[in-house]
Coordinates of C-alpha atoms in Angstrom, one line a residue:
M1 CA 169.8 101.5 116.1
R2 CA 171.7 103.0 119.0
P3 CA 170.8 101.6 122.5
R4 CA 169.6 104.9 123.9
R5 CA 167.5 105.6 120.8
L6 CA 165.9 102.1 121.0
H7 CA 165.3 102.6 124.7
F8 CA 163.6 105.9 124.1
W9 CA 161.2 104.6 121.5
I10 CA 160.2 101.8 123.8
F11 CA 159.7 104.2 126.6
L12 CA 157.6 106.6 124.5
A13 CA 155.5 103.6 123.3
T14 CA 154.9 102.5 126.9
V15 CA 153.8 106.0 127.9
S16 CA 151.6 106.4 124.8
L17 CA 149.8 103.1 125.4
A18 CA 149.1 103.8 129.1
P19 CA 145.6 105.4 128.4
L20 CA 144.5 102.5 126.2
P21 CA 143.2 100.0 128.8
L22 CA 140.7 102.3 130.6
G23 CA 143.4 104.7 131.6
A24 CA 145.4 101.8 133.1
N25 CA 143.1 102.0 136.1
R26 CA 142.8 98.3 136.4
P27 CA 145.1 96.0 138.4
L28 CA 146.4 94.1 135.4
A29 CA 147.0 97.3 133.4
W30 CA 148.8 99.3 136.0
T31 CA 150.8 96.2 137.1
A32 CA 152.0 95.7 133.5
L33 CA 152.8 99.4 133.3
A34 CA 154.8 99.3 136.5
L35 CA 156.7 96.2 135.4
A36 CA 157.5 97.8 132.0
M37 CA 158.9 100.9 133.7
A38 CA 160.9 98.8 136.1
V39 CA 162.5 96.8 133.2
L40 CA 163.2 100.0 131.3
S41 CA 164.9 101.4 134.4
I42 CA 167.1 98.3 134.7
L43 CA 168.0 98.5 131.1
W44 CA 168.9 102.2 131.1
P45 CA 172.4 101.8 132.7
L46 CA 173.2 99.2 130.1
A47 CA 172.3 101.6 127.3
V48 CA 174.4 104.3 129.0
L49 CA 177.4 101.9 129.1
R50 CA 177.1 101.2 125.4
E51 CA 177.2 104.9 124.6
R52 CA 179.6 106.5 127.2
G53 CA 180.2 109.6 125.2
A54 CA 176.5 110.6 124.9
P55 CA 175.1 113.4 127.0
S56 CA 173.4 112.6 130.3
N57 CA 171.8 114.4 133.2
G58 CA 173.3 114.1 136.7
L59 CA 171.6 113.5 140.0
G60 CA 172.4 117.0 141.4
P61 CA 169.2 118.8 140.2
L62 CA 167.0 116.0 141.6
A63 CA 168.7 115.7 145.0
I64 CA 166.2 117.7 147.1
P65 CA 163.0 116.5 145.4
G66 CA 164.4 113.0 145.2
V67 CA 165.2 112.8 148.9
A68 CA 161.8 114.2 149.7
F69 CA 160.1 111.6 147.6
L70 CA 162.1 108.8 149.1
C71 CA 161.3 110.0 152.6
V72 CA 157.6 109.9 151.8
A73 CA 157.8 106.5 150.2
G74 CA 159.8 105.3 153.3
W75 CA 157.1 106.7 155.6
A76 CA 154.3 105.0 153.6
A77 CA 156.2 101.7 153.8
A78 CA 156.7 102.2 157.6
Q79 CA 153.0 102.8 158.0
T80 CA 152.3 99.5 156.2
W81 CA 155.0 97.1 157.4
L82 CA 156.7 98.3 160.6
A83 CA 155.3 96.6 163.7
P84 CA 155.6 97.4 167.4
P85 CA 157.8 98.2 169.1
F86 CA 159.2 100.3 166.2
V87 CA 155.8 102.1 165.7
A88 CA 152.6 102.4 167.6
W89 CA 149.6 100.6 166.0
H90 CA 146.4 102.4 165.2
P91 CA 143.7 101.8 167.9
L92 CA 141.4 100.1 165.4
W93 CA 143.8 97.2 165.2
T94 CA 142.9 96.4 168.8
D95 CA 139.4 95.5 167.6
V96 CA 140.8 93.4 164.8
A97 CA 143.1 91.6 167.2
A98 CA 140.1 90.9 169.5
A99 CA 138.1 89.5 166.6
L100 CA 141.0 87.3 165.6
S101 CA 141.8 86.3 169.2
V102 CA 145.4 87.4 168.8
A103 CA 147.6 89.9 170.5
P104 CA 147.4 93.4 169.1
E105 CA 151.2 93.4 168.6
A106 CA 150.8 90.5 166.1
V107 CA 148.6 92.5 163.6
G108 CA 149.0 96.1 164.7
R109 CA 150.3 98.7 162.2
L110 CA 150.0 102.4 161.8
G111 CA 148.2 102.0 158.4
L112 CA 144.7 100.5 158.2
A113 CA 144.9 99.2 154.6
P114 CA 148.2 97.3 154.1
S115 CA 147.2 95.8 150.7
A116 CA 146.1 99.1 149.3
A117 CA 149.3 100.7 150.6
A118 CA 151.4 98.2 148.8
E119 CA 149.6 98.9 145.6
G120 CA 150.0 102.6 146.2
L121 CA 153.7 102.2 146.7
V122 CA 154.0 100.3 143.4
R123 CA 152.2 103.1 141.6
L124 CA 154.2 105.8 143.1
S125 CA 157.4 104.0 142.2
C126 CA 156.2 103.6 138.6
Y127 CA 155.5 107.3 138.4
A128 CA 158.9 108.1 139.9
L129 CA 160.7 105.8 137.4
T130 CA 158.8 107.4 134.5
F131 CA 160.0 110.8 135.7
W132 CA 163.5 109.6 136.0
L133 CA 163.7 108.0 132.6
A134 CA 162.2 111.1 130.9
Y135 CA 164.7 113.3 132.8
Q136 CA 167.5 111.2 131.5
H137 CA 166.3 111.1 127.9
A138 CA 165.9 114.9 128.0
A139 CA 169.7 115.2 128.0
S140 CA 169.3 114.9 124.3
E141 CA 167.4 117.8 122.9
R142 CA 166.1 115.8 120.0
R143 CA 164.7 113.0 122.2
A144 CA 163.0 115.7 124.4
D145 CA 161.4 117.2 121.3
A146 CA 160.4 113.8 120.0
L147 CA 158.7 112.9 123.3
V148 CA 156.6 116.1 123.3
D149 CA 155.8 115.6 119.6
G150 CA 154.8 112.0 120.2
L151 CA 152.5 112.8 123.1
A152 CA 150.8 115.4 120.9
V153 CA 150.1 112.9 118.1
V154 CA 149.0 110.2 120.5
A155 CA 146.6 112.7 122.2
A156 CA 145.1 113.5 118.8
L157 CA 144.6 109.8 118.1
Y158 CA 142.9 109.2 121.4
A159 CA 140.7 112.3 120.7
L160 CA 139.7 111.0 117.3
Y161 CA 138.8 107.6 118.7
G162 CA 136.9 109.3 121.5
L163 CA 134.9 111.4 119.0
A164 CA 134.1 108.3 116.9
A165 CA 133.1 106.2 120.0
F166 CA 131.0 109.0 121.4
N167 CA 128.9 109.2 118.2
A168 CA 128.5 105.5 118.0
D169 CA 125.1 103.9 118.8
P170 CA 125.4 102.7 121.5
P171 CA 128.3 104.7 122.8
M172 CA 131.3 102.5 123.4
V173 CA 134.5 102.5 125.4
L174 CA 136.9 100.1 123.7
W175 CA 134.9 96.9 122.9
M176 CA 132.4 97.5 125.7
E177 CA 129.2 99.5 125.8
K178 CA 129.6 102.4 128.1
W179 CA 128.1 101.9 131.6
A180 CA 128.9 105.4 132.9
Y181 CA 128.9 108.9 131.4
R182 CA 127.0 107.8 128.3
D183 CA 126.2 111.4 127.4
N184 CA 129.8 112.6 127.7
L185 CA 133.0 111.8 125.7
T186 CA 135.5 109.7 127.7
S187 CA 137.7 108.2 124.9
T188 CA 139.4 105.1 126.4
F189 CA 138.8 106.4 130.0
V190 CA 135.7 105.6 132.1
N191 CA 135.5 109.0 133.8
R192 CA 134.9 112.2 131.7
N193 CA 137.0 114.3 134.1
S194 CA 139.9 112.0 133.9
Y195 CA 139.9 112.1 130.1
A196 CA 139.5 115.9 130.2
T197 CA 142.7 116.1 132.2
Y198 CA 144.5 113.9 129.7
A199 CA 143.2 115.9 126.8
G200 CA 144.4 119.1 128.5
L201 CA 147.9 117.6 128.7
G202 CA 147.7 116.6 125.1
L203 CA 146.7 120.1 124.1
L204 CA 149.7 121.5 126.0
A205 CA 152.0 119.1 124.2
A206 CA 150.6 120.1 120.8
S207 CA 151.0 123.8 121.7
A208 CA 154.6 123.2 122.7
A209 CA 155.3 121.4 119.4
V210 CA 153.9 124.3 117.4
V211 CA 155.6 127.1 119.5
R212 CA 158.9 125.4 119.4
R213 CA 158.9 125.4 115.6
L214 CA 157.7 129.0 115.3
E215 CA 160.5 130.3 117.5
G216 CA 163.4 132.2 116.1
G217 CA 162.0 133.1 112.7
G218 CA 160.8 136.3 111.0
R219 CA 157.1 136.8 111.7
R220 CA 156.0 137.3 108.1
S221 CA 158.7 135.7 105.9
R222 CA 158.6 132.4 107.7
L223 CA 154.9 132.0 108.4
L224 CA 154.1 130.7 105.0
R225 CA 157.1 128.3 105.1
H226 CA 155.9 127.0 108.4
L227 CA 152.5 126.2 106.9
A228 CA 154.3 123.7 104.6
R229 CA 156.2 122.2 107.5
P230 CA 155.3 120.0 110.4
T231 CA 154.1 123.1 112.2
L232 CA 150.8 122.9 110.5
F233 CA 150.5 119.2 111.2
Y234 CA 150.9 119.8 115.0
L235 CA 148.6 122.7 114.8
L236 CA 146.0 120.4 113.3
T237 CA 146.4 117.8 116.0
A238 CA 145.1 120.3 118.5
I239 CA 141.7 120.5 116.7
P240 CA 140.4 117.1 117.6
V241 CA 141.8 117.4 121.1
I242 CA 139.9 120.6 121.7
A243 CA 136.7 119.2 120.3
A244 CA 137.1 116.1 122.5
L245 CA 137.8 118.2 125.6
V246 CA 134.7 120.3 125.0
A247 CA 132.6 117.1 124.4
T248 CA 133.6 115.7 127.8
G249 CA 131.4 118.4 129.4
S250 CA 133.9 118.5 132.3
R251 CA 133.9 122.0 133.7
G252 CA 136.8 121.3 136.0
G253 CA 138.8 119.7 133.2
M254 CA 138.2 122.6 130.8
A255 CA 139.0 125.1 133.5
A256 CA 142.2 123.3 134.4
A257 CA 143.2 123.1 130.8
A258 CA 142.6 126.9 130.5
V259 CA 144.9 127.4 133.5
G260 CA 147.5 125.2 132.0
M261 CA 147.5 127.2 128.7
A262 CA 147.7 130.4 130.7
V263 CA 150.7 129.2 132.6
F264 CA 152.3 128.0 129.4
A265 CA 151.8 131.5 127.9
Y266 CA 153.2 133.0 131.1
G267 CA 156.3 131.0 130.9
L268 CA 156.9 132.0 127.3
L269 CA 156.1 135.7 127.6
S270 CA 157.0 136.8 131.1
P271 CA 160.8 136.6 130.6
R272 CA 160.4 139.7 128.4
W273 CA 158.8 141.6 131.3
G274 CA 160.4 143.2 134.3
W275 CA 160.1 141.6 137.7
P276 CA 157.3 143.8 139.0
R277 CA 155.1 143.0 136.0
R278 CA 156.1 139.3 136.1
A279 CA 155.2 139.1 139.8
M280 CA 151.9 140.9 139.3
A281 CA 150.9 138.6 136.4
G282 CA 151.8 135.5 138.4
A283 CA 149.9 136.7 141.5
A284 CA 146.9 137.5 139.4
L285 CA 146.9 134.0 137.9
A286 CA 147.2 132.3 141.3
G287 CA 144.6 134.6 142.7
A288 CA 142.2 133.7 139.9
V289 CA 142.6 130.0 140.7
V290 CA 142.0 130.6 144.5
L291 CA 139.0 132.7 143.8
A292 CA 137.5 130.1 141.4
F293 CA 137.9 127.4 144.1
L294 CA 136.3 129.6 146.7
V295 CA 133.4 130.2 144.4
F296 CA 133.1 126.4 143.9
L297 CA 133.0 125.9 147.7
D298 CA 130.4 128.7 148.1
H299 CA 128.2 127.2 145.5
G300 CA 128.3 123.9 147.4
A301 CA 127.5 125.6 150.6
T302 CA 124.5 127.5 149.1
H303 CA 123.1 124.8 146.9
P304 CA 122.7 121.6 149.0
A305 CA 121.4 119.5 146.1
S306 CA 124.4 120.3 143.8
E307 CA 127.4 118.1 143.0
A308 CA 129.6 120.8 144.6
A309 CA 127.6 120.3 147.9
D310 CA 128.3 116.6 147.8
R311 CA 132.0 117.1 147.5
L312 CA 131.9 119.8 150.2
R313 CA 130.4 117.4 152.6
V314 CA 133.1 114.9 151.8
Y315 CA 135.8 117.6 152.3
V316 CA 134.4 118.3 155.8
V317 CA 134.4 114.7 156.8
T318 CA 137.9 114.2 155.4
A319 CA 139.1 117.3 157.3
G320 CA 137.7 115.9 160.5
L321 CA 139.6 112.6 159.9
I322 CA 142.8 114.6 159.3
A323 CA 142.2 116.5 162.6
E324 CA 142.0 113.1 164.5
S325 CA 145.3 111.9 163.1
P326 CA 147.2 114.8 161.7
W327 CA 150.8 113.6 162.0
T328 CA 150.7 109.9 161.2
G329 CA 147.7 109.5 158.9
Y330 CA 145.8 106.3 158.4
G331 CA 148.0 104.7 155.7
L332 CA 148.4 105.1 152.0
G333 CA 145.3 103.9 150.1
S334 CA 143.2 103.8 153.2
F335 CA 140.7 106.5 152.3
P336 CA 137.8 104.2 151.0
D337 CA 137.8 102.1 154.2
V338 CA 138.3 104.9 156.7
F339 CA 135.8 107.2 155.0
A340 CA 133.2 104.4 155.0
M341 CA 133.6 104.1 158.8
A342 CA 133.3 107.8 159.4
R343 CA 130.6 108.6 156.8
P344 CA 127.6 110.3 158.3
A345 CA 124.0 109.4 157.5
S346 CA 123.8 112.6 155.3
I347 CA 126.2 111.0 152.8
S348 CA 124.5 108.0 151.2
Q349 CA 126.8 107.6 148.2
V350 CA 129.9 105.4 148.4
W351 CA 133.0 107.6 147.9
L352 CA 136.3 105.8 146.9
Q353 CA 138.2 109.1 146.6
A354 CA 138.0 112.4 148.4
H355 CA 137.9 114.4 145.1
N356 CA 140.6 116.6 146.5
L357 CA 144.0 115.1 146.3
Y358 CA 145.5 117.4 148.9
L359 CA 143.0 116.4 151.6
E360 CA 143.3 112.7 150.7
L361 CA 147.1 112.7 150.9
A362 CA 147.0 114.5 154.3
M363 CA 144.5 112.0 155.6
E364 CA 146.4 108.9 154.4
L365 CA 150.0 110.0 154.9
G366 CA 149.6 112.6 157.6
I367 CA 150.2 116.3 157.1
P368 CA 154.1 116.2 157.2
A369 CA 154.5 113.5 154.6
A370 CA 151.8 115.0 152.4
L371 CA 153.7 118.3 152.5
G372 CA 156.9 116.4 151.7
L373 CA 155.4 114.9 148.5
L374 CA 153.8 118.1 147.4
S375 CA 157.1 120.0 148.1
A376 CA 159.0 117.7 145.7
I377 CA 156.5 118.5 143.0
A378 CA 156.7 122.2 143.8
W379 CA 160.5 122.1 143.6
V380 CA 160.2 120.7 140.1
F381 CA 157.7 123.4 139.1
A382 CA 160.0 126.1 140.5
A383 CA 163.1 124.7 138.7
C384 CA 161.2 124.6 135.4
L385 CA 159.9 128.2 136.0
R386 CA 163.4 129.4 136.7
A387 CA 164.7 127.8 133.5
A388 CA 161.9 129.4 131.5
F389 CA 163.0 132.8 132.9
R390 CA 166.7 132.4 132.4
H391 CA 167.4 130.0 129.5
R392 CA 165.8 130.8 126.1
G393 CA 166.8 127.5 124.6
R394 CA 164.9 125.6 127.3
R395 CA 162.0 127.9 127.5
V396 CA 159.4 125.9 125.6
H397 CA 160.0 122.6 127.4
A398 CA 160.3 124.3 130.8
S399 CA 157.1 126.3 130.3
L400 CA 155.4 123.0 129.2
G401 CA 156.5 121.4 132.5
C402 CA 155.1 124.3 134.5
A403 CA 151.9 124.3 132.6
A404 CA 151.3 120.5 132.9
T405 CA 152.0 120.7 136.6
A406 CA 149.6 123.6 137.0
L407 CA 146.9 121.8 135.1
V408 CA 147.0 118.7 137.3
A409 CA 147.4 120.7 140.4
V410 CA 144.3 122.8 139.8
H411 CA 142.2 119.8 138.8
S412 CA 143.3 117.9 141.9
L413 CA 141.5 120.5 143.9
V414 CA 138.1 119.1 142.8
D415 CA 138.8 115.6 141.4
F416 CA 141.1 112.6 141.5
S417 CA 142.6 112.5 138.0
M418 CA 146.2 112.2 139.2
Q419 CA 145.1 108.9 140.8
I420 CA 144.5 107.5 137.4
P421 CA 147.8 105.8 136.3
A422 CA 147.7 106.9 132.7
I423 CA 147.4 110.6 133.7
A424 CA 150.1 110.4 136.3
I425 CA 152.4 108.6 133.9
T426 CA 151.8 111.2 131.2
W427 CA 152.4 114.1 133.6
A428 CA 155.6 112.4 134.9
A429 CA 156.9 112.1 131.4
I430 CA 156.3 115.7 130.6
A431 CA 157.6 117.0 133.9
G432 CA 160.6 114.8 133.7
T433 CA 161.4 116.0 130.2
A434 CA 161.0 119.6 131.3
M435 CA 163.2 119.1 134.4
G436 CA 165.8 117.3 132.2
C437 CA 165.9 120.2 129.8
A438 CA 166.2 122.6 132.7
A439 CA 169.1 120.7 134.1
C440 CA 171.1 120.4 130.9
H441 CA 174.5 122.1 131.2
V442 CA 175.2 124.4 128.3
R443 CA 178.6 123.8 126.9
G444 CA 180.7 125.0 124.0
V445 CA 180.4 127.9 121.6
S446 CA 179.7 127.8 118.0
T447 CA 179.4 130.5 115.3
G448 CA 176.0 131.1 113.8
A449 CA 174.9 133.1 110.8
G450 CA 176.6 136.5 110.5
G451 CA 179.5 135.5 112.7
L452 CA 177.4 135.7 115.9
E453 CA 178.3 133.3 118.7
R454 CA 175.7 131.1 120.2
R455 CA 176.0 128.6 123.0
V456 CA 175.0 125.0 122.2
S457 CA 174.7 121.9 124.3
V458 CA 176.7 118.8 123.5
D459 CA 173.8 117.0 121.9
E460 CA 173.1 120.0 119.6
A461 CA 176.8 120.0 118.5
A462 CA 176.8 116.3 117.6
P463 CA 176.4 115.4 113.9
M464 CA 172.9 113.9 113.6
G465 CA 170.2 113.8 111.1
V466 CA 167.4 116.4 111.3
G467 CA 164.3 115.1 113.1
T468 CA 165.9 112.0 114.7
A469 CA 165.8 111.1 118.3
T470 CA 169.3 110.1 119.3

């Protein structure tokens, strides 16, 4: 087996196994995941050297988002490890120094949770490496297709397991009896909202696998032929995923999945429209998301006993913390400790996340760094959307990348699913594949049926067996 092909299948297996140990949201699980991605990243240059003539993606398309990410990671590291006189310490370290009878300079840092920040940096690095490896593998169209197909099948398997475990007596999660969300399907995750996000990503992957196979054929003559091909199989994989998504009972997860499907359809259909219609449709979709979030906030404000009201109170406290330290933040991973100190008496529950990723990032990293990280993701979204508009051959993958990003972005308004490693890894694999397809340079000209010329990429022109990931 060729080195790149072997590397790809190990990479896909790693991404596919991420949800198995409780969404990889345990120290041992995410540490093993980060270690696996680090090893695969080290081995990738060796695979490239063994196949020098194979297609690959360059660094150029990732220059701006890559630099933005590295700056944010550098800032998080500076919050954690730089000591005076290079940075000023947070005033709370003065109390710590007094309790320890040491000088503030000996312990003072900008960040208030150094160990949590170190863990956060490891996770962020793991997600970035996943994105990078998917981006590189997407230089081969067949490997890009195989990754999306594989994620669709894996999502169906997790959905089937979730349906079986949900109907067991007592309800189970892996080998353990469920201790949370006993009346909701969670598959191998603990939280129903987290699994709903993963199921939404799986539904998008299944949709992309179906649409990609339906493209380019006659509507009637090829429909029956598609029913005898893998198209039907991938269409069927969506059924248990949809059933599991509904059984989660997660309104936010289902709404985010619906937004993701709408963005996927927008990416596929809007290139046929004129710019005015395209802009109106995009604005309408974005406006619907904003309106829904405002309705959620209004519900929390007018119904004090609701779950939305609890989150709204957390949002207010978090916004106050941001206002106290808007530029430097409190340190990556510091939300649980800082919020516990600032929590008013009206909030009795312990909150480990803000249930709004944007507020939590701004509180921990500071507004400039949070905007830097979000701008890197927005750049990837924009690049994929541009590819969906301009390059028909990359449209399905590019639209999938936009849809997956929209799904997690919308759900991050009201929950913390992107802080679950398995979900962040899966999104990074999809987004990296989409960005890699968008970045592929189209080369060469070949003659299609009827003497018509069509442009093909290097990996399409290579003599390979059908259905293989090279």
